[in-house]
Amino acid sequence: MVEALDILIKNGLVATFERDSLSGKIIPEGAVAIKGNTIVDVGETEAIKKKYTRIHRTIDASGKIVMPGFIITHTHMAYVLGHNQPVDVTQLKSFWDMLQKMGWEWLEDVTTGEGVYAATRYSAMKMLKNGTTTVCEMVEGPNALPGVLEYSARAVEETGIRAQIGYEITERIPGVSILDKVDPGMADRGLEENLAFMEKYPHGGESLIRPRLGVHTAYTNSPDTLKKAREAADRHGCGIQIHIAEIPRAFLTERYGKSAPAILEDAGLLGPDVVAAHCIDLDEEDLEVLRRNSVNISHTPMTNSLGGNGVARVPDMLQKGMNVSLGHDCFFTLDTAEYLRYTYLLHKAHNANPMLLPPFQVLDMVLGNAAKALGMEKEIGSIEAGKRADILIIKPDSPTPVVPSSLLSYYTMTFTGKDVETVLVDGKIVVEKGTMTTVNEEEVKAACIEEAKKLWARNGISV
């Protein structure tokens, strides 16, 4: 039995989200006991206090919510360097234009290692302050190879966020249209970057950082490259992250006679260790391919909307028992509250059905479902003894009482990231009273702005 505690969080409205959002316990005047990086006890404050007499630090959460940290399953943290970039948007008449110009030419192809470092520190800082404690990060930047993942990892370690990280494998040649030419050698460089990273950060280690091999898409990689990616992921047990069906389905069916899910299944890449972002333009057969391969979906509603790509069939996916989590690409805000609310509302409007996606289903997407998608359901995603101490303390700014019966609705109706007061990751306080404890916020912001200026200058933009 644990005789002493490092941290006791007491007197809070503790929402465990154990099993799922709907059935998890909500404990008024609750407490969470932490030893090292682990939750060792959860219950009513008075009962917990009687069990532990030696407590290093006590945090009084009276009038506040205590809950597990949010988990976002698809990010590109370096993309914040492109926020508000004053480019000629009249060139962006379709998603294809946005991908080639905004995504590749104006951002990824001019990204440097130092830019990745500065942007990742900023993104991780902002997400932590808004309650996100774990991310699945895909780094992109072909001209920053080799070694770009080291810049990403350094930023993650300094800020204290938990992350699965990989570099995107792609045969795309910087500055060359994929319609004209691709190069398997580019994919080999990406694979080497992932493999080198896996040697330093092996899967299943105690580090906050774990590898998750990145693959760009079915349409930027040959079957041979996809097979190499699967072999590497199997060899290292690290899982795969990939974009699926974010581009109109006809792009692949007209060129190859098959959809992205069919191509990936034929190559043997799909499986329960795959996190697939976007998954927008899918027919019934495509959904069945993903379902029977137990692929985890990372729904990215805001970026899908930005590209005019349509709306993913999330209600259908949930009805089929597919595991759906939430991602955001690091476009727009980095506040998980906004993505929760947009997801909650979007599918109601799109399907003209107000009963779709109640609050508990949306919350599951950033808690239990997300933990499962990352293969970490035994470690994070809920507050229970034996799990890692990734915990939020929220001071709700609400015009109505936040009590057990109203708690779930609070997240979609009222909650904003500014309500997050304290954040723990792996038992360490990384945000206290709304301020980072691990990095200097003003320095992080200034460094990111300077790197953004440099990136913009490479596109002929001076500020």
PDB file of C-alpha atoms in Angstrom, residues 14-232:
ATOM      1  CA  VAL A  14     -14.178  14.564  -9.954  1.00  0.00           C
ATOM      2  CA  ALA A  15     -15.283  13.156 -13.312  1.00  0.00           C
ATOM      3  CA  THR A  16     -13.494   9.873 -13.864  1.00  0.00           C
ATOM      4  CA  PHE A  17     -14.761   9.117 -17.417  1.00  0.00           C
ATOM      5  CA  GLU A  18     -13.920   5.529 -16.518  1.00  0.00           C
ATOM      6  CA  ARG A  19     -15.061   3.157 -19.267  1.00  0.00           C
ATOM      7  CA  ASP A  20     -16.707   6.041 -21.118  1.00  0.00           C
ATOM      8  CA  SER A  21     -18.179   9.510 -20.632  1.00  0.00           C
ATOM      9  CA  LEU A  22     -21.721   8.329 -19.974  1.00  0.00           C
ATOM     10  CA  SER A  23     -20.998   5.636 -17.400  1.00  0.00           C
ATOM     11  CA  GLY A  24     -17.988   7.165 -15.649  1.00  0.00           C
ATOM     12  CA  LYS A  25     -18.335   8.140 -12.010  1.00  0.00           C
ATOM     13  CA  ILE A  26     -18.868  11.769 -11.023  1.00  0.00           C
ATOM     14  CA  ILE A  27     -17.833  12.336  -7.411  1.00  0.00           C
ATOM     15  CA  PRO A  28     -18.836  15.554  -5.630  1.00  0.00           C
ATOM     16  CA  GLU A  29     -16.243  16.552  -3.026  1.00  0.00           C
ATOM     17  CA  GLY A  30     -13.963  14.047  -4.682  1.00  0.00           C
ATOM     18  CA  ALA A  31     -10.218  13.494  -4.469  1.00  0.00           C
ATOM     19  CA  VAL A  32      -7.439  12.086  -6.622  1.00  0.00           C
ATOM     20  CA  ALA A  33      -4.281  10.708  -4.998  1.00  0.00           C
ATOM     21  CA  ILE A  34      -1.026  10.733  -6.987  1.00  0.00           C
ATOM     22  CA  LYS A  35       2.307   9.023  -6.342  1.00  0.00           C
ATOM     23  CA  GLY A  36       5.047   9.740  -8.852  1.00  0.00           C
ATOM     24  CA  ASN A  37       3.462   9.664 -12.313  1.00  0.00           C
ATOM     25  CA  THR A  38       0.565   7.426 -11.306  1.00  0.00           C
ATOM     26  CA  ILE A  39      -2.939   7.806  -9.920  1.00  0.00           C
ATOM     27  CA  VAL A  40      -3.097   5.546  -6.863  1.00  0.00           C
ATOM     28  CA  ASP A  41      -6.536   6.316  -5.479  1.00  0.00           C
ATOM     29  CA  VAL A  42      -9.824   8.050  -6.378  1.00  0.00           C
ATOM     30  CA  GLY A  43     -12.819   8.652  -4.137  1.00  0.00           C
ATOM     31  CA  GLU A  44     -14.503  10.984  -1.693  1.00  0.00           C
ATOM     32  CA  THR A  45     -12.129  13.482  -0.133  1.00  0.00           C
ATOM     33  CA  GLU A  46     -12.745  12.582   3.505  1.00  0.00           C
ATOM     34  CA  ALA A  47     -12.204   8.881   2.857  1.00  0.00           C
ATOM     35  CA  ILE A  48      -9.021   9.466   0.854  1.00  0.00           C
ATOM     36  CA  LYS A  49      -7.556  11.848   3.461  1.00  0.00           C
ATOM     37  CA  LYS A  50      -7.931   9.229   6.186  1.00  0.00           C
ATOM     38  CA  LYS A  51      -5.879   6.720   4.180  1.00  0.00           C
ATOM     39  CA  TYR A  52      -2.833   8.925   3.615  1.00  0.00           C
ATOM     40  CA  THR A  53      -1.186  10.890   6.385  1.00  0.00           C
ATOM     41  CA  ARG A  54       1.965  11.984   4.577  1.00  0.00           C
ATOM     42  CA  ILE A  55       1.148  14.220   1.609  1.00  0.00           C
ATOM     43  CA  HIS A  56       3.821  16.340  -0.063  1.00  0.00           C
ATOM     44  CA  ARG A  57       1.410  18.751  -1.743  1.00  0.00           C
ATOM     45  CA  THR A  58      -2.334  19.306  -1.530  1.00  0.00           C
ATOM     46  CA  ILE A  59      -4.339  21.132  -4.194  1.00  0.00           C
ATOM     47  CA  ASP A  60      -7.758  22.360  -3.148  1.00  0.00           C
ATOM     48  CA  ALA A  61     -10.151  21.996  -6.105  1.00  0.00           C
ATOM     49  CA  SER A  62     -13.250  23.345  -4.330  1.00  0.00           C
ATOM     50  CA  GLY A  63     -15.756  24.633  -6.865  1.00  0.00           C
ATOM     51  CA  LYS A  64     -13.726  23.127  -9.701  1.00  0.00           C
ATOM     52  CA  ILE A  65     -13.853  20.138 -12.053  1.00  0.00           C
ATOM     53  CA  VAL A  66     -11.174  17.452 -11.924  1.00  0.00           C
ATOM     54  CA  MET A  67     -10.970  15.294 -15.047  1.00  0.00           C
ATOM     55  CA  PRO A  68      -8.532  13.463 -17.349  1.00  0.00           C
ATOM     56  CA  GLY A  69      -6.563  15.432 -19.919  1.00  0.00           C
ATOM     57  CA  PHE A  70      -7.790  15.703 -23.495  1.00  0.00           C
ATOM     58  CA  ILE A  71      -6.178  13.587 -26.225  1.00  0.00           C
ATOM     59  CA  ILE A  72      -5.934  14.864 -29.815  1.00  0.00           C
ATOM     60  CA  THR A  73      -5.093  12.164 -32.349  1.00  0.00           C
ATOM     61  CA  HIS A  74      -3.948  14.199 -35.355  1.00  0.00           C
ATOM     62  CA  THR A  75      -1.750  17.293 -35.306  1.00  0.00           C
ATOM     63  CA  HIS A  76       0.804  19.087 -37.495  1.00  0.00           C
ATOM     64  CA  MET A  77       2.265  21.483 -34.946  1.00  0.00           C
ATOM     65  CA  ALA A  78       4.600  23.236 -37.404  1.00  0.00           C
ATOM     66  CA  TYR A  79       1.520  24.375 -39.325  1.00  0.00           C
ATOM     67  CA  VAL A  80       1.034  27.267 -36.894  1.00  0.00           C
ATOM     68  CA  LEU A  81       3.814  29.057 -38.816  1.00  0.00           C
ATOM     69  CA  GLY A  82       1.323  29.425 -41.651  1.00  0.00           C
ATOM     70  CA  HIS A  83      -1.456  30.917 -39.523  1.00  0.00           C
ATOM     71  CA  ASN A  84      -2.632  34.222 -41.032  1.00  0.00           C
ATOM     72  CA  GLN A  85       0.090  34.145 -43.718  1.00  0.00           C
ATOM     73  CA  PRO A  86      -0.948  36.920 -46.157  1.00  0.00           C
ATOM     74  CA  VAL A  87      -0.883  34.860 -49.331  1.00  0.00           C
ATOM     75  CA  ASP A  88      -2.871  35.360 -52.526  1.00  0.00           C
ATOM     76  CA  VAL A  89      -5.978  33.359 -51.637  1.00  0.00           C
ATOM     77  CA  THR A  90      -7.451  33.897 -55.111  1.00  0.00           C
ATOM     78  CA  GLN A  91      -5.144  31.040 -56.182  1.00  0.00           C
ATOM     79  CA  LEU A  92      -7.033  28.646 -53.892  1.00  0.00           C
ATOM     80  CA  LYS A  93     -10.076  27.613 -55.901  1.00  0.00           C
ATOM     81  CA  SER A  94     -10.218  23.983 -54.757  1.00  0.00           C
ATOM     82  CA  PHE A  95      -8.853  21.641 -52.120  1.00  0.00           C
ATOM     83  CA  TRP A  96      -6.249  20.516 -54.638  1.00  0.00           C
ATOM     84  CA  ASP A  97      -4.992  24.122 -54.860  1.00  0.00           C
ATOM     85  CA  MET A  98      -4.956  24.422 -51.078  1.00  0.00           C
ATOM     86  CA  LEU A  99      -3.021  21.188 -50.675  1.00  0.00           C
ATOM     87  CA  GLN A 100      -0.389  22.004 -53.297  1.00  0.00           C
ATOM     88  CA  LYS A 101       0.037  25.690 -52.443  1.00  0.00           C
ATOM     89  CA  MET A 102      -1.007  26.360 -48.847  1.00  0.00           C
ATOM     90  CA  GLY A 103       0.078  22.958 -47.555  1.00  0.00           C
ATOM     91  CA  TRP A 104       3.110  22.082 -49.648  1.00  0.00           C
ATOM     92  CA  GLU A 105       4.582  25.061 -51.514  1.00  0.00           C
ATOM     93  CA  TRP A 106       3.939  27.818 -48.943  1.00  0.00           C
ATOM     94  CA  LEU A 107       4.508  25.777 -45.804  1.00  0.00           C
ATOM     95  CA  GLU A 108       5.970  22.276 -45.756  1.00  0.00           C
ATOM     96  CA  ASP A 109       8.564  22.803 -48.489  1.00  0.00           C
ATOM     97  CA  VAL A 110       9.961  25.907 -46.769  1.00  0.00           C
ATOM     98  CA  THR A 111       9.875  24.477 -43.235  1.00  0.00           C
ATOM     99  CA  THR A 112      13.187  24.142 -41.368  1.00  0.00           C
ATOM    100  CA  GLY A 113      14.186  22.208 -38.286  1.00  0.00           C
ATOM    101  CA  GLU A 114      14.374  25.408 -36.241  1.00  0.00           C
ATOM    102  CA  GLY A 115      10.914  26.317 -37.478  1.00  0.00           C
ATOM    103  CA  VAL A 116       9.566  22.941 -36.373  1.00  0.00           C
ATOM    104  CA  TYR A 117      11.155  23.421 -32.949  1.00  0.00           C
ATOM    105  CA  ALA A 118       9.730  26.910 -32.406  1.00  0.00           C
ATOM    106  CA  ALA A 119       6.267  26.075 -33.741  1.00  0.00           C
ATOM    107  CA  THR A 120       6.039  22.819 -31.801  1.00  0.00           C
ATOM    108  CA  ARG A 121       6.948  24.536 -28.548  1.00  0.00           C
ATOM    109  CA  TYR A 122       4.267  27.161 -29.167  1.00  0.00           C
ATOM    110  CA  SER A 123       1.613  24.649 -30.224  1.00  0.00           C
ATOM    111  CA  ALA A 124       2.321  22.311 -27.323  1.00  0.00           C
ATOM    112  CA  MET A 125       2.226  25.232 -24.895  1.00  0.00           C
ATOM    113  CA  LYS A 126      -1.120  26.487 -26.175  1.00  0.00           C
ATOM    114  CA  MET A 127      -2.660  23.021 -26.198  1.00  0.00           C
ATOM    115  CA  LEU A 128      -1.489  22.300 -22.659  1.00  0.00           C
ATOM    116  CA  LYS A 129      -2.923  25.595 -21.404  1.00  0.00           C
ATOM    117  CA  ASN A 130      -6.254  24.633 -22.981  1.00  0.00           C
ATOM    118  CA  GLY A 131      -6.290  21.123 -21.503  1.00  0.00           C
ATOM    119  CA  THR A 132      -4.747  18.865 -24.159  1.00  0.00           C
ATOM    120  CA  THR A 133      -2.204  16.566 -22.515  1.00  0.00           C
ATOM    121  CA  THR A 134      -1.525  14.087 -25.351  1.00  0.00           C
ATOM    122  CA  VAL A 135      -1.149  14.510 -29.109  1.00  0.00           C
ATOM    123  CA  CYS A 136      -0.404  12.320 -32.111  1.00  0.00           C
ATOM    124  CA  GLU A 137       1.951  14.459 -34.182  1.00  0.00           C
ATOM    125  CA  MET A 138       2.893  14.011 -37.839  1.00  0.00           C
ATOM    126  CA  VAL A 139       5.892  16.120 -38.805  1.00  0.00           C
ATOM    127  CA  GLU A 140       6.185  17.305 -42.407  1.00  0.00           C
ATOM    128  CA  GLY A 141       9.031  19.178 -44.127  1.00  0.00           C
ATOM    129  CA  PRO A 142      10.996  17.321 -46.807  1.00  0.00           C
ATOM    130  CA  ASN A 143      13.725  19.943 -47.011  1.00  0.00           C
ATOM    131  CA  ALA A 144      14.332  19.700 -43.254  1.00  0.00           C
ATOM    132  CA  LEU A 145      15.507  16.081 -43.517  1.00  0.00           C
ATOM    133  CA  PRO A 146      17.394  14.429 -41.962  1.00  0.00           C
ATOM    134  CA  GLY A 147      16.975  15.048 -38.252  1.00  0.00           C
ATOM    135  CA  VAL A 148      13.748  17.056 -38.205  1.00  0.00           C
ATOM    136  CA  LEU A 149      12.114  14.719 -35.668  1.00  0.00           C
ATOM    137  CA  GLU A 150      14.819  15.626 -33.165  1.00  0.00           C
ATOM    138  CA  TYR A 151      13.646  19.245 -33.275  1.00  0.00           C
ATOM    139  CA  SER A 152      10.075  18.087 -32.652  1.00  0.00           C
ATOM    140  CA  ALA A 153      11.068  15.838 -29.757  1.00  0.00           C
ATOM    141  CA  ARG A 154      13.156  18.555 -28.100  1.00  0.00           C
ATOM    142  CA  ALA A 155      10.177  20.914 -28.122  1.00  0.00           C
ATOM    143  CA  VAL A 156       7.866  18.251 -26.708  1.00  0.00           C
ATOM    144  CA  GLU A 157      10.295  17.399 -23.923  1.00  0.00           C
ATOM    145  CA  GLU A 158      10.732  21.042 -22.942  1.00  0.00           C
ATOM    146  CA  THR A 159       7.018  21.797 -22.734  1.00  0.00           C
ATOM    147  CA  GLY A 160       6.008  18.528 -21.062  1.00  0.00           C
ATOM    148  CA  ILE A 161       3.181  17.389 -23.333  1.00  0.00           C
ATOM    149  CA  ARG A 162       2.746  13.669 -24.028  1.00  0.00           C
ATOM    150  CA  ALA A 163       3.181  12.833 -27.711  1.00  0.00           C
ATOM    151  CA  GLN A 164       3.347  10.103 -30.297  1.00  0.00           C
ATOM    152  CA  ILE A 165       5.523  11.433 -33.121  1.00  0.00           C
ATOM    153  CA  GLY A 166       6.401  10.358 -36.653  1.00  0.00           C
ATOM    154  CA  TYR A 167       7.557  11.836 -39.932  1.00  0.00           C
ATOM    155  CA  GLU A 168       5.330  11.517 -42.986  1.00  0.00           C
ATOM    156  CA  ILE A 169       6.562   9.013 -45.554  1.00  0.00           C
ATOM    157  CA  THR A 170       5.829  10.324 -49.036  1.00  0.00           C
ATOM    158  CA  GLU A 171       7.147   9.915 -52.554  1.00  0.00           C
ATOM    159  CA  ARG A 172       6.274  13.534 -53.287  1.00  0.00           C
ATOM    160  CA  ILE A 173       9.153  15.638 -54.638  1.00  0.00           C
ATOM    161  CA  PRO A 174       9.255  19.220 -53.300  1.00  0.00           C
ATOM    162  CA  GLY A 175       8.328  21.669 -56.039  1.00  0.00           C
ATOM    163  CA  VAL A 176       7.130  18.968 -58.458  1.00  0.00           C
ATOM    164  CA  SER A 177       3.484  18.062 -59.040  1.00  0.00           C
ATOM    165  CA  ILE A 178       2.645  14.510 -58.027  1.00  0.00           C
ATOM    166  CA  LEU A 179       0.710  14.318 -61.300  1.00  0.00           C
ATOM    167  CA  ASP A 180       4.019  14.665 -63.164  1.00  0.00           C
ATOM    168  CA  LYS A 181       6.475  12.673 -61.089  1.00  0.00           C
ATOM    169  CA  VAL A 182       7.100  11.014 -57.726  1.00  0.00           C
ATOM    170  CA  ASP A 183      10.252   9.477 -56.279  1.00  0.00           C
ATOM    171  CA  PRO A 184      10.337   6.375 -54.037  1.00  0.00           C
ATOM    172  CA  GLY A 185      13.707   7.656 -52.832  1.00  0.00           C
ATOM    173  CA  MET A 186      11.923  10.501 -51.052  1.00  0.00           C
ATOM    174  CA  ALA A 187       9.829   7.941 -49.191  1.00  0.00           C
ATOM    175  CA  ASP A 188      12.970   6.028 -48.239  1.00  0.00           C
ATOM    176  CA  ARG A 189      14.380   9.202 -46.652  1.00  0.00           C
ATOM    177  CA  GLY A 190      11.186   9.594 -44.665  1.00  0.00           C
ATOM    178  CA  LEU A 191      11.314   5.967 -43.548  1.00  0.00           C
ATOM    179  CA  GLU A 192      14.918   6.385 -42.430  1.00  0.00           C
ATOM    180  CA  GLU A 193      13.916   9.426 -40.372  1.00  0.00           C
ATOM    181  CA  ASN A 194      11.265   7.356 -38.587  1.00  0.00           C
ATOM    182  CA  LEU A 195      13.595   4.420 -38.011  1.00  0.00           C
ATOM    183  CA  ALA A 196      16.321   6.601 -36.522  1.00  0.00           C
ATOM    184  CA  PHE A 197      13.734   8.158 -34.203  1.00  0.00           C
ATOM    185  CA  MET A 198      12.477   4.741 -33.099  1.00  0.00           C
ATOM    186  CA  GLU A 199      15.969   3.779 -31.991  1.00  0.00           C
ATOM    187  CA  LYS A 200      16.050   6.729 -29.585  1.00  0.00           C
ATOM    188  CA  TYR A 201      12.425   6.531 -28.481  1.00  0.00           C
ATOM    189  CA  PRO A 202      11.384   2.864 -28.527  1.00  0.00           C
ATOM    190  CA  HIS A 203       7.701   2.009 -28.383  1.00  0.00           C
ATOM    191  CA  GLY A 204       6.435   1.179 -24.918  1.00  0.00           C
ATOM    192  CA  GLY A 205       9.117   3.105 -23.046  1.00  0.00           C
ATOM    193  CA  GLU A 206       8.518   5.350 -20.025  1.00  0.00           C
ATOM    194  CA  SER A 207       9.242   8.525 -21.970  1.00  0.00           C
ATOM    195  CA  LEU A 208       6.453  11.013 -22.694  1.00  0.00           C
ATOM    196  CA  ILE A 209       7.480  10.539 -26.331  1.00  0.00           C
ATOM    197  CA  ARG A 210       6.673   7.422 -28.332  1.00  0.00           C
ATOM    198  CA  PRO A 211       7.063   6.783 -32.042  1.00  0.00           C
ATOM    199  CA  ARG A 212       4.129   6.380 -34.431  1.00  0.00           C
ATOM    200  CA  LEU A 213       5.271   5.934 -37.989  1.00  0.00           C
ATOM    201  CA  GLY A 214       3.857   8.542 -40.363  1.00  0.00           C
ATOM    202  CA  VAL A 215       2.571   7.815 -43.877  1.00  0.00           C
ATOM    203  CA  HIS A 216       1.195  10.645 -45.980  1.00  0.00           C
ATOM    204  CA  THR A 217      -1.463   9.041 -48.206  1.00  0.00           C
ATOM    205  CA  ALA A 218      -2.326   6.253 -50.606  1.00  0.00           C
ATOM    206  CA  TYR A 219      -2.060   8.673 -53.533  1.00  0.00           C
ATOM    207  CA  THR A 220       1.474   9.887 -52.736  1.00  0.00           C
ATOM    208  CA  ASN A 221       2.969   6.440 -52.135  1.00  0.00           C
ATOM    209  CA  SER A 222       3.361   3.286 -54.211  1.00  0.00           C
ATOM    210  CA  PRO A 223       2.228  -0.119 -52.938  1.00  0.00           C
ATOM    211  CA  ASP A 224       5.890  -1.026 -52.359  1.00  0.00           C
ATOM    212  CA  THR A 225       6.354   1.990 -50.092  1.00  0.00           C
ATOM    213  CA  LEU A 226       3.143   1.202 -48.211  1.00  0.00           C
ATOM    214  CA  LYS A 227       4.365  -2.354 -47.642  1.00  0.00           C
ATOM    215  CA  LYS A 228       7.720  -1.079 -46.346  1.00  0.00           C
ATOM    216  CA  ALA A 229       5.878   1.168 -43.907  1.00  0.00           C
ATOM    217  CA  ARG A 230       3.784  -1.715 -42.596  1.00  0.00           C
ATOM    218  CA  GLU A 231       6.855  -3.919 -42.192  1.00  0.00           C
ATOM    219  CA  ALA A 232       8.655  -1.211 -40.213  1.00  0.00           C
TER     220      ALA A 232
END
